[in-house]
Tab-separated table of N, CA and C in Angstrom:
chain	number	residue	atom	x	y	z
A	17	MET	N	2.356	-8.174	-14.097
A	17	MET	CA	3.023	-7.023	-13.650
A	17	MET	C	4.609	-7.443	-13.313
A	18	ASN	N	5.515	-6.739	-13.750
A	18	ASN	CA	6.875	-7.058	-13.570
A	18	ASN	C	7.409	-6.210	-12.334
A	19	ILE	N	7.839	-6.808	-11.287
A	19	ILE	CA	8.313	-5.985	-10.085
A	19	ILE	C	9.423	-5.048	-10.393
A	20	LEU	N	10.195	-5.373	-11.459
A	20	LEU	CA	11.301	-4.381	-11.809
A	20	LEU	C	10.788	-3.135	-12.482
A	21	ASP	N	9.505	-3.231	-12.916
A	21	ASP	CA	9.023	-1.954	-13.620
A	21	ASP	C	8.633	-0.943	-12.708
A	22	ASP	N	8.217	-1.306	-11.400
A	22	ASP	CA	7.698	-0.519	-10.367
A	22	ASP	C	8.258	-0.821	-9.091
A	23	ASP	N	8.990	0.053	-8.452
A	23	ASP	CA	9.483	-0.315	-7.123
A	23	ASP	C	8.258	-0.431	-6.031
A	24	LEU	N	8.597	-1.299	-5.128
A	24	LEU	CA	7.485	-1.327	-4.045
A	24	LEU	C	7.450	-0.032	-3.276
A	25	TRP	N	6.292	0.274	-2.837
A	25	TRP	CA	6.025	1.510	-2.021
A	25	TRP	C	6.079	1.242	-0.545
A	26	ASN	N	6.703	2.078	0.244
A	26	ASN	CA	6.685	1.920	1.768
A	26	ASN	C	5.425	2.525	2.256
A	27	VAL	N	5.243	2.611	3.508
A	27	VAL	CA	3.956	3.082	4.104
A	27	VAL	C	3.819	4.638	4.017
A	28	ALA	N	5.016	5.313	4.040
A	28	ALA	CA	5.039	6.810	3.858
A	28	ALA	C	4.647	7.114	2.492
A	29	ARG	N	5.101	6.381	1.481
A	29	ARG	CA	4.731	6.625	0.169
A	29	ARG	C	3.290	6.515	-0.198
A	30	VAL	N	2.733	5.341	0.336
A	30	VAL	CA	1.333	5.112	0.235
A	30	VAL	C	0.510	6.082	0.999
A	31	ALA	N	0.751	6.384	2.050
A	31	ALA	CA	0.141	7.423	2.904
A	31	ALA	C	0.067	8.816	2.147
A	32	LYS	N	1.162	9.145	1.522
A	32	LYS	CA	1.309	10.407	0.781
A	32	LYS	C	0.312	10.311	-0.467
A	33	PHE	N	0.456	9.194	-1.186
A	33	PHE	CA	-0.486	9.075	-2.357
A	33	PHE	C	-1.899	9.049	-2.053
A	34	LEU	N	-2.337	8.440	-0.889
A	34	LEU	CA	-3.713	8.373	-0.585
A	34	LEU	C	-4.178	9.560	0.277
A	35	GLY	N	-3.168	10.415	0.730
A	35	GLY	CA	-3.466	11.637	1.513
A	35	GLY	C	-4.149	11.194	2.917
A	36	VAL	N	-3.633	10.209	3.493
A	36	VAL	CA	-3.903	9.733	4.844
A	36	VAL	C	-2.678	9.586	5.758
A	37	PRO	N	-2.829	9.771	7.037
A	37	PRO	CA	-1.690	9.541	7.922
A	37	PRO	C	-1.193	8.103	7.885
A	38	PRO	N	0.097	7.831	8.034
A	38	PRO	CA	0.659	6.411	7.983
A	38	PRO	C	-0.100	5.558	9.049
A	39	ALA	N	-0.506	6.066	10.129
A	39	ALA	CA	-1.257	5.245	11.189
A	39	ALA	C	-2.485	4.601	10.607
A	40	THR	N	-3.142	5.333	9.668
A	40	THR	CA	-4.287	4.936	8.962
A	40	THR	C	-4.179	3.607	8.302
A	41	LEU	N	-2.934	3.579	7.526
A	41	LEU	CA	-2.687	2.331	6.863
A	41	LEU	C	-2.601	1.205	7.685
A	42	TYR	N	-1.935	1.377	8.861
A	42	TYR	CA	-1.671	0.305	9.896
A	42	TYR	C	-3.012	-0.183	10.467
A	43	GLN	N	-3.908	0.776	10.616
A	43	GLN	CA	-5.245	0.505	11.186
A	43	GLN	C	-6.110	-0.222	10.112
A	44	TRP	N	-5.967	0.145	8.868
A	44	TRP	CA	-6.710	-0.518	7.826
A	44	TRP	C	-6.213	-2.017	7.635
A	45	ARG	N	-4.951	-2.160	7.781
A	45	ARG	CA	-4.359	-3.540	7.694
A	45	ARG	C	-4.892	-4.353	8.820
A	46	TYR	N	-4.954	-3.827	10.048
A	46	TYR	CA	-5.431	-4.605	11.261
A	46	TYR	C	-6.913	-4.929	11.005
A	47	LEU	N	-7.696	-4.050	10.416
A	47	LEU	CA	-9.088	-4.259	10.211
A	47	LEU	C	-9.404	-5.098	8.912
A	48	GLY	N	-8.349	-5.298	8.084
A	48	GLY	CA	-8.570	-6.079	6.825
A	48	GLY	C	-9.250	-5.201	5.713
A	49	THR	N	-9.164	-3.893	5.845
A	49	THR	CA	-9.583	-2.999	4.819
A	49	THR	C	-8.259	-2.291	4.149
A	50	GLY	N	-8.460	-1.469	3.200
A	50	GLY	CA	-7.287	-0.795	2.606
A	50	GLY	C	-6.594	-1.690	1.668
A	51	PRO	N	-5.604	-1.148	1.047
A	51	PRO	CA	-4.858	-1.797	0.018
A	51	PRO	C	-4.021	-3.014	0.586
A	52	THR	N	-3.794	-3.980	-0.241
A	52	THR	CA	-3.103	-5.189	0.236
A	52	THR	C	-1.575	-4.797	0.420
A	53	GLY	N	-1.072	-4.942	1.473
A	53	GLY	CA	0.290	-4.865	1.821
A	53	GLY	C	1.070	-6.228	2.112
A	54	HIS	N	2.345	-6.163	1.936
A	54	HIS	CA	3.210	-7.363	2.086
A	54	HIS	C	4.227	-7.142	3.074
A	55	LYS	N	4.550	-8.071	4.004
A	55	LYS	CA	5.620	-8.070	4.937
A	55	LYS	C	6.899	-8.382	4.232
A	56	ILE	N	7.933	-7.556	4.233
A	56	ILE	CA	9.105	-7.870	3.676
A	56	ILE	C	10.110	-7.796	4.973
A	57	GLY	N	10.422	-8.880	5.494
A	57	GLY	CA	11.155	-8.799	6.854
A	57	GLY	C	10.263	-8.171	7.782
A	58	ARG	N	10.782	-6.990	8.384
A	58	ARG	CA	10.061	-6.387	9.354
A	58	ARG	C	9.209	-5.141	8.681
A	59	HIS	N	9.355	-5.066	7.425
A	59	HIS	CA	8.794	-3.775	6.776
A	59	HIS	C	7.517	-4.175	5.984
A	60	LEU	N	6.645	-3.189	5.925
A	60	LEU	CA	5.385	-3.321	5.229
A	60	LEU	C	5.514	-2.612	3.724
A	61	ARG	N	5.292	-3.369	2.690
A	61	ARG	CA	5.592	-2.741	1.387
A	61	ARG	C	4.281	-3.068	0.538
A	62	TYR	N	4.009	-2.164	-0.531
A	62	TYR	CA	2.938	-2.271	-1.257
A	62	TYR	C	3.263	-2.323	-2.722
A	63	PHE	N	2.494	-3.080	-3.563
A	63	PHE	CA	2.785	-2.981	-4.970
A	63	PHE	C	1.895	-1.748	-5.501
A	64	PRO	N	2.486	-0.845	-6.262
A	64	PRO	CA	1.799	0.395	-6.596
A	64	PRO	C	0.440	0.027	-7.352
A	65	GLU	N	0.495	-1.026	-8.159
A	65	GLU	CA	-0.804	-1.439	-8.859
A	65	GLU	C	-1.804	-1.797	-7.883
A	66	ASP	N	-1.443	-2.583	-6.817
A	66	ASP	CA	-2.409	-2.920	-5.745
A	66	ASP	C	-3.005	-1.702	-5.219
A	67	VAL	N	-2.346	-0.771	-4.894
A	67	VAL	CA	-2.851	0.482	-4.236
A	67	VAL	C	-3.768	1.233	-5.251
A	68	ARG	N	-3.332	1.399	-6.483
A	68	ARG	CA	-4.211	1.982	-7.639
A	68	ARG	C	-5.453	1.154	-7.770
A	69	SER	N	-5.367	-0.067	-7.819
A	69	SER	CA	-6.621	-0.908	-8.012
A	69	SER	C	-7.508	-0.775	-6.819
A	70	TRP	N	-7.027	-0.719	-5.642
A	70	TRP	CA	-7.812	-0.444	-4.377
A	70	TRP	C	-8.582	0.870	-4.472
A	71	VAL	N	-7.789	1.856	-4.903
A	71	VAL	CA	-8.491	3.216	-5.058
A	71	VAL	C	-9.577	3.169	-6.037
A	72	ARG	N	-9.462	2.501	-7.191
A	72	ARG	CA	-10.464	2.309	-8.178
A	72	ARG	C	-11.614	1.590	-7.649
A	73	GLU	N	-11.446	0.601	-6.807
A	73	GLU	CA	-12.578	-0.123	-6.160
A	73	GLU	C	-13.403	0.671	-5.167
A	74	GLN	N	-12.903	1.801	-4.698
A	74	GLN	CA	-13.556	2.622	-3.706
A	74	GLN	C	-14.574	3.409	-4.318
A	75	SER	N	-14.499	3.720	-5.539
A	75	SER	CA	-15.446	4.626	-6.220
A	75	SER	C	-16.677	3.954	-6.662
């Protein structure tokens, strides 16, 4: 995956994509469930393909 092909998603974008509140993503991160997120400075960011892969694994 080329990072330049897909921008990193912020928490609001992932929450909208998954249809969950942003707080759910933080809770999932704390519990070690949910898609893999990466801290960039103080910000939490997601690779879109990681989120899509996580969704596929849930079914």
